[in-house]
C-alpha positions as a Python dict, from the first residue, in 0.01 Angstrom:
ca = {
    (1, 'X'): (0, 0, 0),
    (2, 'X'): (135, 253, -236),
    (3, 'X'): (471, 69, -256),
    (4, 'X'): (603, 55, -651),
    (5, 'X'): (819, -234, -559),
    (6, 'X'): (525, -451, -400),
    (7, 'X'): (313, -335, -675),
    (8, 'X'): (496, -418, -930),
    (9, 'X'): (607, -786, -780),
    (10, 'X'): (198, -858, -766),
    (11, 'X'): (170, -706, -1152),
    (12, 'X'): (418, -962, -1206),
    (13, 'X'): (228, -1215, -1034),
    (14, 'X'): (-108, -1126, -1216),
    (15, 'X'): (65, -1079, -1567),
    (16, 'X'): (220, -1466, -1536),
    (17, 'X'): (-52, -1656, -1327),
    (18, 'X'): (195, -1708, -1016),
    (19, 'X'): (25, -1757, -698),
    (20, 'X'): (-322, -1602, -861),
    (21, 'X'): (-499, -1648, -1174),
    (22, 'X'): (-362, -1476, -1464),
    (23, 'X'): (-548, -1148, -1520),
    (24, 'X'): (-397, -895, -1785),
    (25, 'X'): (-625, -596, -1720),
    (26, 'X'): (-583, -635, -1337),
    (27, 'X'): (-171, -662, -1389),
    (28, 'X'): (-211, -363, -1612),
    (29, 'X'): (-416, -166, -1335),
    (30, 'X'): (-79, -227, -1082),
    (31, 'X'): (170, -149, -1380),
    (32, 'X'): (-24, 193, -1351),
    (33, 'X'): (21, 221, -985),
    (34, 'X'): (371, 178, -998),
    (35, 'X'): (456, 335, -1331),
    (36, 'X'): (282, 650, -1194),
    (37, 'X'): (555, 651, -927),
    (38, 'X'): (832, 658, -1167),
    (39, 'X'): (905, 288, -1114),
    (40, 'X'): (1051, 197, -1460),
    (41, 'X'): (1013, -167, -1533),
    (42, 'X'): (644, -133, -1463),
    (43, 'X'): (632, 141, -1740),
    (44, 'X'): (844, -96, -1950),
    (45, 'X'): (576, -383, -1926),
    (46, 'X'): (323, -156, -1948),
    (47, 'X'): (412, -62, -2269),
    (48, 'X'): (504, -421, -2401),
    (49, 'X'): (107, -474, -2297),
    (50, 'X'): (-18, -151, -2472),
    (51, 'X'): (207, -261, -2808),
    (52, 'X'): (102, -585, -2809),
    (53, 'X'): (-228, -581, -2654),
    (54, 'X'): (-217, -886, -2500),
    (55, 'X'): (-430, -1021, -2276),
    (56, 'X'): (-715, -873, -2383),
    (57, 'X'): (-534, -530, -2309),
    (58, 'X'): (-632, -308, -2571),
    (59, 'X'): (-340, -227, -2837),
    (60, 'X'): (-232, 167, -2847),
    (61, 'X'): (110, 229, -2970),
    (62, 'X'): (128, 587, -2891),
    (63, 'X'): (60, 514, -2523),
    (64, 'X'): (351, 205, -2555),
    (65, 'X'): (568, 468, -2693),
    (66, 'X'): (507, 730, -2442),
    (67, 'X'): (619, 426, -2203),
    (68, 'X'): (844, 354, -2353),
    (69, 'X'): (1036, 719, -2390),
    (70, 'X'): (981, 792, -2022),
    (71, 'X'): (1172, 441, -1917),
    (72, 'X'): (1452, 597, -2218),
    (73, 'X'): (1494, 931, -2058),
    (74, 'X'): (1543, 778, -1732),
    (75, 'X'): (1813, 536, -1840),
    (76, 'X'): (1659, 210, -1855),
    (77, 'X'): (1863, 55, -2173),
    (78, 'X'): (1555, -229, -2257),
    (79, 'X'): (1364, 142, -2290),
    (80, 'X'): (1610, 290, -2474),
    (81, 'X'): (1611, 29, -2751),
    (82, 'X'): (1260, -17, -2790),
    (83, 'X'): (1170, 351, -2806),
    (84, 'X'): (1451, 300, -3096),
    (85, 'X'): (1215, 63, -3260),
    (86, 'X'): (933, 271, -3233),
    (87, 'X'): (1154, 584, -3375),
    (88, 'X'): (1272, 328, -3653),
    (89, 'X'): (932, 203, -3710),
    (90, 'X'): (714, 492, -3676),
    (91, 'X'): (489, 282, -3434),
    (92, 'X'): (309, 518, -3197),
    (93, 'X'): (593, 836, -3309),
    (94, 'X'): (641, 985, -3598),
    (95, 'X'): (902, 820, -3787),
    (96, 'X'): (1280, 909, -3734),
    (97, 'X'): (1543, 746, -3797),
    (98, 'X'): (1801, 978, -3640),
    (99, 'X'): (1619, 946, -3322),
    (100, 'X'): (1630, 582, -3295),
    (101, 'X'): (1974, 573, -3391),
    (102, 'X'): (2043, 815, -3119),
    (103, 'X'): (1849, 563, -2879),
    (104, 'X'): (1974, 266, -2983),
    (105, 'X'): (2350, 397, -2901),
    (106, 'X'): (2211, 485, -2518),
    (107, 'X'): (2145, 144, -2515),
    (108, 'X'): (2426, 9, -2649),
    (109, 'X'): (2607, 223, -2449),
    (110, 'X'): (2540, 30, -2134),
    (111, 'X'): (2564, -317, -2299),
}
């Protein structure tokens, strides 16, 4: 109960089927729970469910961004390189390519 680790283990369990039958929008509701407590792989599959849409899980690549940038700014380096892509891109951002170059060496960085 409010745990971000637990929460996101049974996210993990919802979003691949293990132990419980696959549900997207039920995975997505515990990516919430523990993305809202600054646990930053949940906001990092959150937003590879919002950019893909998935599931069933509605697409919004502004929200995926926005996932993706807070995971960046707190040093997560899968974040880091896909909020380049979405700098690069202009997917859910406006477009800029100094930005995602900027990104992508944080990343790199810790490669």
């Amino acid at each position: 109960q409010g745990n971000p680790l637990g929460q996101f283990i049974y996210e993990q369990c919802l979003a691949r089927g293990n132990g419980v039958p696959r549900n997207f929008r039920e995975a997505v509701r515990f990516y919430d729970l523990a993305a809202n407590q600054g646990f930053v792989e949940a906001m990092y599959n959150r937003a590879i469910l919002l950019g893909s849409g998935w599931g069933g899980v509605p697409q919004d690549d502004a929200e995926a961004a926005r996932y993706y940038r807070i995971g960046a700014e707190q040093g997560d380096a899968k974040a880091q390189h896909q909020f380049a892509v979405c700098r690069e891109l202009g997917k859910g951002v406006p477009q800029d390519i100094g930005e995602a170059a900027r990104y992508n060496r944080l990343a790199a960085e810790q490669a």
